[in-house]
PDB file of C-alpha atoms and ligand atoms in Angstrom:
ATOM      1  CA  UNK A   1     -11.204 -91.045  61.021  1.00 81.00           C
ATOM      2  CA  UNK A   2      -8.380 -89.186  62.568  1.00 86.00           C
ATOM      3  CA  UNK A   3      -9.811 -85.904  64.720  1.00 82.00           C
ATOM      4  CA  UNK A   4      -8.511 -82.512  66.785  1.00 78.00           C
ATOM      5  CA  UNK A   5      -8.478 -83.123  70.160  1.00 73.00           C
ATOM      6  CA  UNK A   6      -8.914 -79.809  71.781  1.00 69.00           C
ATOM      7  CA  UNK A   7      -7.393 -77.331  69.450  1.00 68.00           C
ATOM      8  CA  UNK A   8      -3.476 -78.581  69.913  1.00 87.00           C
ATOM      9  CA  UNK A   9      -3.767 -82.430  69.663  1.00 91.00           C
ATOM     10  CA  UNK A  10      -4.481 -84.710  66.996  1.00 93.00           C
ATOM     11  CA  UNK A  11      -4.861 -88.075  67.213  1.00 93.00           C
ATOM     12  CA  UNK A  12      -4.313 -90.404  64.034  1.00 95.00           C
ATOM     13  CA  UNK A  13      -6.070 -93.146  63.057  1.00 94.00           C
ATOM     14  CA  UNK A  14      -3.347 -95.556  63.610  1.00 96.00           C
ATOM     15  CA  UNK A  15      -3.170 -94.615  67.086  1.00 94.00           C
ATOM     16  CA  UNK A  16      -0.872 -91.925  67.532  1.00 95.00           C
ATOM     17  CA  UNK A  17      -1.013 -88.673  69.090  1.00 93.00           C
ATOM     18  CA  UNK A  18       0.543 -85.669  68.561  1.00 94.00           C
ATOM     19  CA  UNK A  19       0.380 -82.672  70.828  1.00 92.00           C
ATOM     20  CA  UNK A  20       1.468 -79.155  70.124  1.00 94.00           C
ATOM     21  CA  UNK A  21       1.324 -75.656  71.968  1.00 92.00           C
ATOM     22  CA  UNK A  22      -1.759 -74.087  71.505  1.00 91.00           C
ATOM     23  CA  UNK A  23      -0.314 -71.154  70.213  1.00 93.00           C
ATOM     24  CA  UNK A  24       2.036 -73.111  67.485  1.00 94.00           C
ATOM     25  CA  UNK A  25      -1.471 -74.710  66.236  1.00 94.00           C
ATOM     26  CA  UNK A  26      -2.885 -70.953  66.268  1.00 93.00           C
ATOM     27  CA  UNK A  27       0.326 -69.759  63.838  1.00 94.00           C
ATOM     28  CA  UNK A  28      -0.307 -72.494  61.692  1.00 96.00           C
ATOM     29  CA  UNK A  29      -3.595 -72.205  61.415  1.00 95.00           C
ATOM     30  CA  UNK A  30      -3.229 -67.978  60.463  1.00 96.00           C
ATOM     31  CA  UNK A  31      -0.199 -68.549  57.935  1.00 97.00           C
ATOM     32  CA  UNK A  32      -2.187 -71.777  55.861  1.00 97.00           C
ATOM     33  CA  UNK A  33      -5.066 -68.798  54.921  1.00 96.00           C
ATOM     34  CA  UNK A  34      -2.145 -68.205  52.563  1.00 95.00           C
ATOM     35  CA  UNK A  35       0.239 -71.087  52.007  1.00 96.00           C
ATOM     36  CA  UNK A  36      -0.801 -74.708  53.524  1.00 96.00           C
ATOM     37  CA  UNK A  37       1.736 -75.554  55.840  1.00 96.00           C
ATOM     38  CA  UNK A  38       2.330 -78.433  57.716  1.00 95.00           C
ATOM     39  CA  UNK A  39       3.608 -79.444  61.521  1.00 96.00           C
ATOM     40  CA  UNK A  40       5.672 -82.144  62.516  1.00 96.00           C
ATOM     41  CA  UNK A  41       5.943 -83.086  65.619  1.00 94.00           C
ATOM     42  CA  UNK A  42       9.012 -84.393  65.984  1.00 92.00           C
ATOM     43  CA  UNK A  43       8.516 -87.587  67.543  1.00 91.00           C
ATOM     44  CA  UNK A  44       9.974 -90.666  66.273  1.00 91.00           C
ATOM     45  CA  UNK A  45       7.306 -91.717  63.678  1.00 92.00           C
ATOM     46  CA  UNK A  46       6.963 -88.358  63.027  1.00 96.00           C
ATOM     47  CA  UNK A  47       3.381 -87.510  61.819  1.00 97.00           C
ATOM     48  CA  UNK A  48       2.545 -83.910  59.997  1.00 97.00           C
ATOM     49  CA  UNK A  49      -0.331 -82.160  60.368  1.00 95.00           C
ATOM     50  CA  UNK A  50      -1.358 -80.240  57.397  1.00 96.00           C
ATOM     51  CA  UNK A  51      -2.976 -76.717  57.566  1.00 95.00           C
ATOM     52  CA  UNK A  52      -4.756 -75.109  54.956  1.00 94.00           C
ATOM     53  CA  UNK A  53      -7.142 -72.336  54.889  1.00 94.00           C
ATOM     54  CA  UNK A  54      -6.834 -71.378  58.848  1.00 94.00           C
ATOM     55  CA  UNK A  55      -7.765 -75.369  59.958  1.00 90.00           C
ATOM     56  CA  UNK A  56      -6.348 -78.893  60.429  1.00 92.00           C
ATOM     57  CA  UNK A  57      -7.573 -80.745  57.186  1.00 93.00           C
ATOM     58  CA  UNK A  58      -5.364 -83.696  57.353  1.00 94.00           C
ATOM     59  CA  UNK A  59      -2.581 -85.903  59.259  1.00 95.00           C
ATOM     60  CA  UNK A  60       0.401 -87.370  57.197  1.00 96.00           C
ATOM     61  CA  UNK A  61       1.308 -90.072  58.545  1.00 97.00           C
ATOM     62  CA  UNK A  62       4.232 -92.434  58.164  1.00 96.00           C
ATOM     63  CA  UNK A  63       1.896 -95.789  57.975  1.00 96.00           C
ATOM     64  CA  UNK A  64      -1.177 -94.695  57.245  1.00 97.00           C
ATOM     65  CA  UNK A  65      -0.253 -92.057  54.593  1.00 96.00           C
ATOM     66  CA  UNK A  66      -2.942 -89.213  54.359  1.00 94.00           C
ATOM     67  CA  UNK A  67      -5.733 -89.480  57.162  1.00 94.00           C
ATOM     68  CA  UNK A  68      -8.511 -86.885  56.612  1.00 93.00           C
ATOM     69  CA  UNK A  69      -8.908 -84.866  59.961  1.00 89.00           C
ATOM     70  CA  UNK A  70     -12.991 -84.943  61.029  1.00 76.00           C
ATOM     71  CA  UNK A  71     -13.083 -81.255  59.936  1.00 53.00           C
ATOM     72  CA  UNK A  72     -12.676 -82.029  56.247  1.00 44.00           C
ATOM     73  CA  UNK A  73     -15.628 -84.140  56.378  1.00 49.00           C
ATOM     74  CA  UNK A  74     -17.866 -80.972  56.833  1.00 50.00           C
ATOM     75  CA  UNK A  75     -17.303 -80.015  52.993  1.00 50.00           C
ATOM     76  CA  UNK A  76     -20.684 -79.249  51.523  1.00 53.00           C
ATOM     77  CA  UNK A  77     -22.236 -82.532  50.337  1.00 52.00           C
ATOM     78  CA  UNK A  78     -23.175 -83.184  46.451  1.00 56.00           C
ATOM     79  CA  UNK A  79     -26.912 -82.336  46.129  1.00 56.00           C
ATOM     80  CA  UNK A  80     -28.546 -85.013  44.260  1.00 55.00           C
ATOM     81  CA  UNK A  81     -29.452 -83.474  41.579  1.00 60.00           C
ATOM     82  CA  UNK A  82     -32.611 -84.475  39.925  1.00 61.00           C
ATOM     83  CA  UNK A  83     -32.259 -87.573  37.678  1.00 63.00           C
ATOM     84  CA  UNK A  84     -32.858 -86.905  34.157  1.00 68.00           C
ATOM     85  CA  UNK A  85     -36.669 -86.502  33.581  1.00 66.00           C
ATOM     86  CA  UNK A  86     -37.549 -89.938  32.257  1.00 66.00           C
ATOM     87  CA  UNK A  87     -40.004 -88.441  29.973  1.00 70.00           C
ATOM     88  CA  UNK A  88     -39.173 -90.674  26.158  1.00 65.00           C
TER      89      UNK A  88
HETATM   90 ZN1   ZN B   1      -0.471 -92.304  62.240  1.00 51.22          ZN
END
């Protein structure tokens, strides 16, 4: 699982970092509560971080495709729901 180092790097699952200014991360992070954006960072396997709804939820990157940042994980799990009564 790829995760946010501090609050400006991100490290990818395949191994690569990526490390912005704090305050780029911080802009990003205020313009995805409206429109997701996403980051580059410019490096030669350039990976993207995606922004939506004021946090990191994923990296693209150029092996690995989407990687899932450790903050997407918190989405609220799927009660089980009671299985059907088994009353015939
Ligand atoms: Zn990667």
């Amino acid at each position: 699982m790829a995760r946010e180092i501090l609050f400006s790097d991100f490290e990818c699952d395949c191994g690569h970092c990526s490390s912005f200014c704090e305050g780029t991360v911080k802009e990003c992070k205020e313009q995805s509560m409206k429109l997701p954006v996403s980051l580059g960072d410019s490096e030669k396997d350039e990976h993207f971080i995606v922004f939506r709804r004021g946090r990191a939820i994923e990296i693209e990157c150029p092996e690995l495709g989407s990687v899932p940042l450790d903050a997407a994980a918190e989405k609220p799990k799927h009660r089980t729901r009671r299985a059907k009564d088994p009353r015939v």
